[in-house]
CSV table of C-alpha atoms and ligand atoms in Angstrom, one decimal:
chain,number,residue,atom,x,y,z
Z,1311,MET,CA,8.6,27.1,-18.2
Z,1312,GLU,CA,11.7,25.3,-17.0
Z,1313,LYS,CA,11.6,21.5,-16.9
Z,1314,ARG,CA,11.7,19.9,-13.5
Z,1315,PHE,CA,12.0,16.4,-12.2
Z,1316,VAL,CA,8.8,15.8,-10.2
Z,1317,TYR,CA,8.4,12.5,-8.4
Z,1318,MET,CA,4.7,11.9,-7.6
Z,1319,ASP,CA,4.7,8.2,-7.4
Z,1320,HIS,CA,5.4,7.6,-3.7
Z,1321,ALA,CA,2.7,4.8,-3.6
Z,1322,ALA,CA,4.9,2.8,-6.0
Z,1323,THR,CA,8.1,3.3,-3.9
Z,1324,THR,CA,10.0,6.0,-2.0
Z,1325,TYR,CA,13.6,7.0,-2.0
Z,1326,THR,CA,15.7,5.8,1.0
Z,1327,LYS,CA,16.3,8.7,3.4
Z,1328,PRO,CA,19.9,9.6,3.9
Z,1329,GLU,CA,19.6,9.0,7.7
Z,1330,VAL,CA,18.3,5.5,6.9
Z,1331,LEU,CA,21.1,4.8,4.5
Z,1332,GLU,CA,23.6,6.0,7.0
Z,1333,ALA,CA,22.3,3.7,9.6
Z,1334,MET,CA,22.5,0.8,7.1
Z,1335,MET,CA,26.0,1.4,5.8
Z,1336,PRO,CA,28.1,-0.2,8.6
Z,1337,TYR,CA,26.2,-3.4,8.2
Z,1338,PHE,CA,27.3,-3.8,4.6
Z,1339,THR,CA,31.0,-3.1,5.4
Z,1340,GLU,CA,32.5,-3.3,8.9
Z,1341,GLN,CA,29.7,-5.1,10.8
Z,1342,PHE,CA,28.8,-7.8,8.3
Z,1343,GLY,CA,28.8,-10.8,10.7
Z,1344,ASN,CA,26.2,-13.5,10.3
Z,1345,ALA,CA,23.6,-12.9,13.1
Z,1346,SER,CA,23.5,-16.7,13.7
Z,1347,SER,CA,27.2,-16.9,14.5
Z,1348,ILE,CA,28.0,-17.3,18.2
Z,1349,TYR,CA,31.1,-15.1,18.3
Z,1350,THR,CA,30.9,-11.5,19.4
Z,1351,PHE,CA,31.2,-10.2,15.8
Z,1352,GLY,CA,28.0,-12.2,14.9
Z,1353,ARG,CA,26.2,-11.3,18.0
Z,1354,ARG,CA,26.6,-7.6,17.3
Z,1355,SER,CA,24.7,-8.2,14.0
Z,1356,LYS,CA,22.1,-10.1,16.0
Z,1357,ALA,CA,21.8,-7.2,18.4
Z,1358,ALA,CA,21.2,-4.8,15.5
Z,1359,ILE,CA,18.4,-6.9,14.2
Z,1360,GLU,CA,16.8,-7.1,17.7
Z,1361,GLU,CA,17.0,-3.3,18.0
Z,1362,ALA,CA,15.2,-2.9,14.7
Z,1363,ARG,CA,12.6,-5.4,15.8
Z,1364,GLU,CA,11.9,-3.3,18.9
Z,1365,LYS,CA,11.4,-0.2,16.7
Z,1366,VAL,CA,8.9,-2.0,14.5
Z,1367,ALA,CA,7.1,-3.3,17.6
Z,1368,LYS,CA,6.9,0.1,19.1
Z,1369,ALA,CA,5.5,1.7,15.9
Z,1370,LEU,CA,2.6,-0.8,15.9
Z,1371,ASN,CA,2.1,-1.2,19.7
Z,1372,ALA,CA,3.2,-4.9,19.4
Z,1373,LEU,CA,5.7,-6.9,21.3
Z,1374,PRO,CA,9.1,-7.5,19.7
Z,1375,ASP,CA,8.4,-11.2,19.7
Z,1376,GLU,CA,5.5,-10.6,17.5
Z,1377,ILE,CA,7.6,-9.1,14.6
Z,1378,TYR,CA,9.1,-11.3,11.9
Z,1379,PHE,CA,11.2,-9.8,9.1
Z,1380,THR,CA,10.5,-10.8,5.5
Z,1381,GLY,CA,11.7,-10.0,2.0
Z,1382,GLY,CA,9.0,-7.3,1.5
Z,1383,GLY,CA,5.3,-6.7,1.5
Z,1384,SER,CA,4.3,-9.4,-0.9
Z,1385,GLU,CA,6.1,-12.1,1.1
Z,1386,ALA,CA,4.4,-10.9,4.3
Z,1387,ASP,CA,1.0,-11.1,2.6
Z,1388,ASN,CA,1.7,-14.6,1.2
Z,1389,TRP,CA,2.9,-15.8,4.5
Z,1390,ALA,CA,0.0,-14.4,6.5
Z,1391,ILE,CA,-2.7,-15.8,4.2
Z,1392,LYS,CA,-1.2,-19.2,3.2
Z,1393,GLY,CA,0.3,-19.7,6.7
Z,1394,VAL,CA,-3.1,-19.2,8.4
Z,1395,ALA,CA,-5.0,-21.1,5.8
Z,1396,PHE,CA,-2.9,-24.2,5.9
Z,1397,ALA,CA,-2.5,-24.2,9.7
Z,1398,ASN,CA,-6.2,-23.9,10.3
Z,1399,ARG,CA,-7.6,-26.2,7.7
Z,1400,ASP,CA,-9.1,-28.4,10.3
Z,1401,LYS,CA,-11.3,-25.5,11.5
Z,1402,GLY,CA,-12.5,-24.4,8.1
Z,1403,ASN,CA,-11.6,-23.5,4.6
Z,1404,HIS,CA,-13.3,-20.1,4.1
Z,1405,ILE,CA,-11.5,-16.8,3.7
Z,1406,ILE,CA,-13.0,-13.3,3.3
Z,1407,THR,CA,-11.2,-10.6,1.5
Z,1408,THR,CA,-12.2,-7.7,-0.8
Z,1409,LYS,CA,-12.2,-7.0,-4.6
Z,1410,ILE,CA,-9.7,-4.1,-4.2
Z,1411,GLU,CA,-6.8,-5.9,-2.5
Z,1412,HIS,CA,-3.2,-5.7,-3.8
Z,1413,HIS,CA,-2.4,-8.6,-6.1
Z,1414,ALA,CA,-0.1,-10.0,-3.4
Z,1415,VAL,CA,-3.3,-10.7,-1.5
Z,1416,LEU,CA,-5.7,-11.4,-4.5
Z,1417,HIS,CA,-3.4,-13.8,-6.3
Z,1418,THR,CA,-2.6,-15.6,-3.1
Z,1419,CYS,CA,-6.3,-16.1,-2.5
Z,1420,GLU,CA,-6.9,-17.3,-6.0
Z,1421,TYR,CA,-4.0,-19.8,-5.5
Z,1422,LEU,CA,-5.7,-21.1,-2.3
Z,1423,GLU,CA,-9.0,-21.5,-4.2
Z,1424,LYS,CA,-7.1,-24.1,-6.4
Z,1425,GLN,CA,-6.0,-25.8,-3.2
Z,1426,GLY,CA,-9.6,-26.3,-2.0
Z,1427,PHE,CA,-10.2,-23.1,-0.1
Z,1428,GLU,CA,-13.3,-21.0,-0.6
Z,1429,VAL,CA,-12.9,-17.2,-0.9
Z,1430,THR,CA,-15.5,-14.4,-0.6
Z,1431,TYR,CA,-14.4,-11.3,-2.4
Z,1432,LEU,CA,-16.4,-8.4,-0.8
Z,1433,ASP,CA,-17.7,-5.6,-3.0
Z,1434,VAL,CA,-16.9,-2.0,-2.2
Z,1435,ASP,CA,-19.0,1.1,-2.7
Z,1436,GLU,CA,-18.3,3.9,-5.1
Z,1437,TYR,CA,-15.6,5.3,-2.7
Z,1438,GLY,CA,-13.9,2.0,-2.3
Z,1439,MET,CA,-15.3,1.3,1.2
Z,1440,ILE,CA,-16.4,-2.1,2.4
Z,1441,ASN,CA,-19.7,-2.5,4.1
Z,1442,LEU,CA,-19.5,-3.9,7.6
Z,1443,GLU,CA,-22.9,-5.6,7.3
Z,1444,ASP,CA,-21.7,-7.4,4.1
Z,1445,LEU,CA,-18.7,-8.6,6.1
Z,1446,LYS,CA,-20.9,-9.9,8.9
Z,1447,LYS,CA,-23.2,-11.7,6.5
Z,1448,ALA,CA,-20.2,-13.3,4.7
Z,1449,ILE,CA,-19.0,-15.0,7.8
Z,1450,THR,CA,-19.8,-18.7,8.1
Z,1451,ASP,CA,-18.7,-21.3,10.7
Z,1452,LYS,CA,-16.0,-22.3,8.2
Z,1453,THR,CA,-14.4,-18.8,8.1
Z,1454,ILE,CA,-10.9,-18.9,9.4
Z,1455,LEU,CA,-9.4,-15.7,8.0
Z,1456,ILE,CA,-10.5,-12.1,7.1
Z,1457,THR,CA,-7.9,-10.3,5.1
Z,1458,ILE,CA,-8.7,-6.6,4.3
Z,1459,MET,CA,-6.2,-4.0,3.4
Z,1460,PHE,CA,-5.7,-0.9,5.7
Z,1461,ALA,CA,-5.4,1.6,2.9
Z,1462,ASN,CA,-5.7,1.1,-0.9
Z,1463,ASN,CA,-2.6,1.7,-3.0
Z,1464,GLU,CA,-4.5,3.0,-6.0
Z,1465,ILE,CA,-7.3,5.2,-4.7
Z,1466,GLY,CA,-6.1,5.8,-1.2
Z,1467,THR,CA,-9.3,4.7,0.6
Z,1468,ILE,CA,-8.8,3.9,4.3
Z,1469,GLN,CA,-11.0,1.0,5.6
Z,1470,PRO,CA,-12.7,0.9,9.1
Z,1471,ILE,CA,-9.9,-1.3,10.4
Z,1472,ALA,CA,-10.8,-1.2,14.1
Z,1473,GLU,CA,-14.4,-2.1,13.4
Z,1474,ILE,CA,-13.3,-5.0,11.2
Z,1475,GLY,CA,-11.0,-6.1,14.0
Z,1476,LYS,CA,-13.8,-6.0,16.5
Z,1477,ILE,CA,-16.1,-8.2,14.3
Z,1478,ALA,CA,-13.3,-10.7,13.7
Z,1479,ARG,CA,-12.2,-11.0,17.3
Z,1480,GLU,CA,-15.8,-11.4,18.5
Z,1481,ARG,CA,-16.2,-14.4,16.1
Z,1482,GLY,CA,-12.8,-15.9,16.9
Z,1483,ILE,CA,-11.7,-15.4,13.3
Z,1484,TYR,CA,-8.1,-14.3,12.5
Z,1485,PHE,CA,-7.8,-10.8,11.0
Z,1486,HIS,CA,-4.9,-9.9,8.7
Z,1487,THR,CA,-4.4,-6.5,7.2
Z,1488,ASP,CA,-2.1,-5.4,4.4
Z,1489,ALA,CA,-0.9,-2.1,5.9
Z,1490,VAL,CA,1.9,-1.5,3.3
Z,1491,GLN,CA,0.4,1.8,2.3
Z,1492,ALA,CA,-0.7,2.8,5.8
Z,1493,VAL,CA,2.5,2.7,7.8
Z,1494,GLY,CA,3.8,6.2,8.3
Z,1495,ASN,CA,0.5,7.7,7.1
Z,1496,VAL,CA,-2.0,6.4,9.7
Z,1497,ASN,CA,-1.6,5.7,13.4
Z,1498,ILE,CA,-1.6,2.0,13.9
Z,1499,ASP,CA,-2.2,0.2,17.1
Z,1500,VAL,CA,-2.6,-3.6,16.6
Z,1501,LYS,CA,-3.9,-4.2,20.1
Z,1502,GLU,CA,-6.5,-1.5,20.1
Z,1503,MET,CA,-7.6,-2.4,16.5
Z,1504,ASN,CA,-7.7,-6.2,17.2
Z,1505,ILE,CA,-5.3,-7.0,14.4
Z,1506,ASP,CA,-3.9,-10.5,14.4
Z,1507,LEU,CA,-1.5,-10.2,11.4
Z,1508,LEU,CA,-0.2,-7.1,9.6
Z,1509,SER,CA,2.1,-6.7,6.6
Z,1510,LEU,CA,4.4,-3.8,6.0
Z,1511,ALA,CA,7.3,-3.0,3.5
Z,1512,ALA,CA,10.2,-0.6,4.2
Z,1513,HIS,CA,10.3,0.9,0.7
Z,1514,LYS,CA,6.9,2.5,1.1
Z,1515,PHE,CA,8.1,4.6,4.0
Z,1516,TYR,CA,11.5,5.8,3.0
Z,1517,GLY,CA,13.4,2.6,3.7
Z,1518,PRO,CA,15.1,0.2,1.4
Z,1519,LYS,CA,13.5,-2.2,-1.1
Z,1520,GLY,CA,13.2,-5.9,-0.6
Z,1521,VAL,CA,12.6,-5.9,3.2
Z,1522,GLY,CA,9.4,-6.0,5.1
Z,1523,ALA,CA,7.8,-7.5,8.2
Z,1524,LEU,CA,4.8,-9.5,9.3
Z,1525,TYR,CA,3.3,-8.9,12.7
Z,1526,ILE,CA,1.9,-12.1,14.1
Z,1527,ARG,CA,0.0,-11.8,17.4
Z,1528,LYS,CA,1.2,-14.2,20.0
Z,1529,GLY,CA,-0.9,-17.3,19.9
Z,1530,VAL,CA,-1.9,-17.1,16.2
Z,1531,LYS,CA,-1.7,-20.5,14.6
Z,1532,ILE,CA,0.3,-20.1,11.4
Z,1533,ASP,CA,2.5,-22.4,9.2
Z,1534,ASN,CA,5.9,-21.3,7.9
Z,1535,LEU,CA,6.2,-20.1,4.3
Z,1536,ILE,CA,10.0,-20.2,3.8
Z,1537,HIS,CA,11.5,-23.4,5.1
Z,1538,GLY,CA,15.2,-23.9,5.9
Z,1539,GLY,CA,17.4,-22.6,8.7
Z,1540,GLY,CA,16.3,-21.5,12.1
Z,1541,GLN,CA,16.3,-17.8,11.6
Z,1542,GLU,CA,13.5,-15.5,12.9
Z,1543,ARG,CA,12.8,-17.9,15.9
Z,1544,LYS,CA,12.5,-20.8,13.5
Z,1545,ARG,CA,9.7,-19.2,11.5
Z,1546,ARG,CA,11.3,-17.6,8.5
Z,1547,ALA,CA,14.4,-19.3,7.2
Z,1548,GLY,CA,17.3,-17.6,5.4
Z,1549,THR,CA,20.2,-15.4,6.5
Z,1550,GLU,CA,18.7,-12.2,7.6
Z,1551,ASN,CA,18.9,-9.1,5.3
Z,1552,LEU,CA,21.0,-7.3,8.0
Z,1553,PRO,CA,21.4,-3.9,6.4
Z,1554,GLY,CA,17.8,-4.0,5.1
Z,1555,ILE,CA,16.4,-4.8,8.5
Z,1556,VAL,CA,18.5,-2.1,10.2
Z,1557,GLY,CA,17.2,0.3,7.5
Z,1558,LEU,CA,13.6,-0.8,8.1
Z,1559,GLY,CA,14.0,-0.1,11.8
Z,1560,LYS,CA,15.3,3.3,11.3
Z,1561,ALA,CA,12.8,4.2,8.6
Z,1562,ILE,CA,9.8,3.1,10.7
Z,1563,GLU,CA,11.1,5.0,13.6
Z,1564,LEU,CA,11.3,8.2,11.5
Z,1565,ALA,CA,8.0,7.6,9.7
Z,1566,THR,CA,5.9,7.0,12.8
Z,1567,SER,CA,7.5,9.6,15.1
Z,1568,ASN,CA,5.9,12.5,13.4
Z,1569,ILE,CA,2.8,11.4,11.5
Z,1570,GLU,CA,0.7,14.4,12.3
Z,1571,GLU,CA,3.2,16.9,11.1
Z,1572,HIS,CA,4.1,14.9,8.0
Z,1573,ASN,CA,0.4,14.5,7.1
Z,1574,ARG,CA,-0.3,18.2,7.5
Z,1575,LYS,CA,2.4,19.1,5.1
Z,1576,ILE,CA,1.7,16.4,2.5
Z,1577,LYS,CA,-2.1,16.9,2.8
Z,1578,SER,CA,-1.9,20.6,2.2
Z,1579,MET,CA,0.1,20.2,-0.9
Z,1580,ARG,CA,-2.2,17.4,-2.1
Z,1581,ASP,CA,-5.3,19.4,-1.5
Z,1582,ARG,CA,-3.9,22.4,-3.4
Z,1583,LEU,CA,-2.9,20.2,-6.3
Z,1584,LEU,CA,-6.3,18.4,-6.3
Z,1585,ASN,CA,-8.3,21.6,-6.1
Z,1586,GLY,CA,-6.2,23.1,-8.9
Z,1587,ILE,CA,-6.8,20.1,-11.1
Z,1588,MET,CA,-10.5,20.1,-10.5
Z,1589,GLU,CA,-10.6,23.8,-11.2
Z,1590,LYS,CA,-8.5,23.9,-14.3
Z,1591,ILE,CA,-9.5,20.6,-16.0
Z,1592,PRO,CA,-13.2,20.1,-16.9
Z,1593,TYR,CA,-14.8,16.6,-17.1
Z,1594,THR,CA,-12.6,15.2,-14.3
Z,1595,LYS,CA,-13.7,12.9,-11.5
Z,1596,LEU,CA,-12.0,12.2,-8.2
Z,1597,ASN,CA,-11.7,8.5,-7.4
Z,1598,GLY,CA,-11.7,7.1,-3.9
Z,1599,HIS,CA,-13.1,8.5,-0.7
Z,1600,PRO,CA,-13.2,12.4,-0.3
Z,1601,GLU,CA,-12.0,12.3,3.3
Z,1602,LYS,CA,-11.0,8.8,4.4
Z,1603,ARG,CA,-8.0,8.6,2.1
Z,1604,LEU,CA,-4.2,8.6,2.4
Z,1605,PRO,CA,-2.8,12.1,2.8
Z,1606,GLY,CA,-0.7,12.0,-0.4
Z,1607,ASN,CA,-3.1,10.3,-2.7
Z,1608,ILE,CA,-4.8,11.8,-5.7
Z,1609,ASN,CA,-6.6,9.5,-8.2
Z,1610,VAL,CA,-8.6,11.2,-10.9
Z,1611,SER,CA,-10.2,10.2,-14.2
Z,1612,PHE,CA,-10.1,12.6,-17.1
Z,1613,GLN,CA,-12.8,11.9,-19.7
Z,1614,PHE,CA,-11.7,11.3,-23.3
Z,1615,ILE,CA,-8.2,10.4,-22.4
Z,1616,GLU,CA,-6.0,7.3,-22.4
Z,1617,GLY,CA,-3.9,7.1,-19.2
Z,1618,GLU,CA,-1.0,5.6,-20.9
Z,1619,SER,CA,-0.6,8.5,-23.4
Z,1620,LEU,CA,-1.0,10.9,-20.4
Z,1621,LEU,CA,1.9,9.2,-18.5
Z,1622,LEU,CA,4.2,9.3,-21.6
Z,1623,LEU,CA,3.6,13.1,-22.0
Z,1624,LEU,CA,4.0,13.7,-18.3
Z,1625,ASP,CA,7.3,11.7,-18.4
Z,1626,HIS,CA,8.4,14.0,-21.2
Z,1627,TYR,CA,7.9,16.9,-18.8
Z,1628,GLY,CA,9.8,15.0,-16.1
Z,1629,ILE,CA,6.8,14.1,-14.0
Z,1630,CYS,CA,6.5,10.5,-12.6
Z,1631,ALA,CA,3.0,9.2,-12.0
Z,1632,SER,CA,0.8,6.2,-12.4
Z,1633,THR,CA,-2.4,5.1,-14.1
Z,1634,GLY,CA,-5.0,2.4,-13.7
Z,1635,SER,CA,-5.4,2.2,-17.5
Z,1636,ALA,CA,-5.2,-1.2,-19.1
Z,1637,CYS,CA,-2.0,-0.8,-21.2
Z,1638,SER,CA,0.3,0.0,-18.3
Z,1639,SER,CA,-0.9,-3.1,-16.4
Z,1640,GLY,CA,-0.3,-5.3,-19.5
Z,1641,SER,CA,-3.8,-6.7,-19.4
Z,1642,LEU,CA,-6.9,-6.0,-21.4
Z,1643,ASP,CA,-9.0,-4.7,-18.4
Z,1644,PRO,CA,-8.3,-1.5,-16.5
Z,1645,SER,CA,-7.4,-1.7,-12.9
Z,1646,HIS,CA,-9.5,-4.1,-10.8
Z,1647,VAL,CA,-9.8,-1.4,-8.1
Z,1648,LEU,CA,-11.4,1.1,-10.6
Z,1649,MET,CA,-13.7,-1.6,-11.9
Z,1650,ALA,CA,-14.7,-2.5,-8.3
Z,1651,ILE,CA,-15.7,1.1,-7.5
Z,1652,GLY,CA,-18.0,0.9,-10.6
Z,1653,LEU,CA,-16.1,3.1,-13.1
Z,1654,PRO,CA,-17.1,2.5,-16.7
Z,1655,HIS,CA,-14.1,1.2,-18.8
Z,1656,GLU,CA,-13.7,4.4,-20.7
Z,1657,ILE,CA,-13.5,6.5,-17.5
Z,1658,ALA,CA,-11.1,4.0,-15.8
Z,1659,HIS,CA,-8.8,4.2,-18.9
Z,1660,GLY,CA,-8.4,7.9,-18.3
Z,1661,SER,CA,-7.2,7.6,-14.7
Z,1662,LEU,CA,-4.1,9.2,-13.2
Z,1663,ARG,CA,-2.6,8.5,-9.7
Z,1664,LEU,CA,-0.4,11.2,-8.3
Z,1665,SER,CA,1.0,10.2,-4.9
Z,1666,LEU,CA,2.8,12.9,-3.0
Z,1667,GLY,CA,5.4,12.4,-0.3
Z,1668,ASP,CA,8.5,13.8,1.4
Z,1669,LEU,CA,10.2,14.4,-1.9
Z,1670,ASN,CA,7.7,17.0,-3.0
Z,1671,LYS,CA,7.8,20.8,-2.7
Z,1672,GLU,CA,5.2,23.5,-3.3
Z,1673,GLU,CA,7.1,24.2,-6.6
Z,1674,ASP,CA,6.2,20.7,-7.8
Z,1675,VAL,CA,2.5,21.4,-7.3
Z,1676,ASP,CA,2.9,24.7,-9.2
Z,1677,TYR,CA,4.7,22.8,-12.0
Z,1678,VAL,CA,2.1,20.0,-12.3
Z,1679,LEU,CA,-0.7,22.5,-12.3
Z,1680,GLU,CA,0.9,24.2,-15.2
Z,1681,VAL,CA,1.8,21.2,-17.3
Z,1682,LEU,CA,-1.1,18.8,-16.6
Z,1683,PRO,CA,-4.0,20.9,-17.9
Z,1684,GLN,CA,-2.1,21.6,-21.2
Z,1685,ILE,CA,-1.3,17.9,-21.7
Z,1686,VAL,CA,-4.9,16.9,-21.0
Z,1687,GLN,CA,-6.2,19.5,-23.5
Z,1688,ARG,CA,-3.6,18.4,-26.1
Z,1689,LEU,CA,-4.8,14.8,-25.8
Z,1690,ARG,CA,-8.5,15.7,-25.8
Z,1691,ASP,CA,-7.9,17.8,-29.0
Z,1692,MET,CA,-6.8,14.6,-30.7
Z,1693,SER,CA,-9.8,12.6,-29.5
Z,1694,PRO,CA,-12.7,12.2,-32.0
Z,1695,LEU,CA,-15.0,11.4,-29.1
Z,1696,TYR,CA,-14.2,14.7,-27.4
Z,1697,GLU,CA,-14.7,16.5,-30.7
Z,1698,SER,CA,-18.2,15.1,-31.2
Z,1699,PHE,CA,-18.9,15.6,-27.5
Z,1700,ILE,CA,-18.1,19.3,-27.8
Z,1701,LYS,CA,-20.0,19.6,-31.1
Z,1702,GLU,CA,-23.0,18.3,-29.3
Z,1703,GLY,CA,-22.7,21.0,-26.7
Z,1704,GLY,CA,-20.5,19.4,-24.1
Z,1705,LYS,CA,-23.3,17.6,-22.2
M,3077,PLP,C1,3.6,-2.2,-2.5
M,3077,PLP,C2,2.5,-3.0,-1.9
M,3077,PLP,C3,2.6,-4.4,-1.7
M,3077,PLP,C4,3.8,-5.2,-2.1
M,3077,PLP,O1,5.0,-4.8,-1.4
M,3077,PLP,P1,6.4,-5.2,-1.9
M,3077,PLP,O2,7.4,-4.8,-0.9
M,3077,PLP,O3,6.6,-4.5,-3.2
M,3077,PLP,O4,6.4,-6.7,-2.1
M,3077,PLP,C5,1.6,-5.0,-1.1
M,3077,PLP,N1,0.5,-4.4,-0.8
M,3077,PLP,C6,0.3,-3.0,-1.0
M,3077,PLP,C7,-0.9,-2.4,-0.5
M,3077,PLP,C8,1.3,-2.3,-1.6
M,3077,PLP,O5,1.2,-1.0,-1.8
């Protein structure tokens, strides 16, 4: 078997598409003017930013005036949550989120708890879904913000965003969603879904790293996060990341123009890979929702295996993937998402995330289906737990 380089970690980041890079290039070199300068050379840079803003707005069914560029997904999440919290403190101090959010949301909420805010962390079911009745019950007259992610980065579960939006709007509570994993994979309409704030990041949909955006519905009361100059209509200071913003615009245009076709292709490879894994590797569990999940996401747990060792062996064969195992996260506990869906520690430790995307070909699926079962077996053969399990009849 010939060694291949197989990238199956698109949920961590994606490559920048050549068309995107090509659109960015002039803004590093010839057209580098500061968008705040009043001369023509600066105004051309400003025009490029506004064109990108229109592209982002169109992708979300928002208005260009509702889009603000940021330094990525984490900044957008921080801004949305801290900005709404501090600007609406007179109305209440209660925030509702979930136990499975990205750390950019969870750690921001924990920070706000130290500042006197109260946060409800909703439980999820075994598939990673929130319960809408739980959400309704958690709302108090002090609730000022609901922040629930669109799609989960580890297990791929997609939340009932339109239903959450409806509940929030009816109660007059702001609704923020971290849509970093959803853009380019799910059709998003902020008006129809009653979303007040939405975070996105270019590097998750074939754009450059370090640039993102926050959609803020017109009329939402929000404080600034980054103070300084008057950029982004006085709401986000700092000289704009001109090439990055142009790249984000191009990338979101490409990613949202053909979602159905893209999903069909990725999903068919994903399903073939997943079915193959389940067929070839016994004592394997699929994590996340069987249907309501991102098209490229596979998250499985192999019993009697340590995720970290699995990743190292996969790397040896040229395969890039992720795990929710403790070691890789540098903490003692396995992933908070796998804990929240109720996995026992030892099962969570044997988890593997394969996230497929544009870089993958059918040959990659064939290769992983050849390599992975062998590696899992090799690791199990070294496990005393597995040995006694088999001796006892494998039950
Ligand atoms: C990647 C990711 C982020 C963070 O985005 P950055 O651009 O890396 O700051 C936030 N939320 C989710 C769901 C993500 O997948």
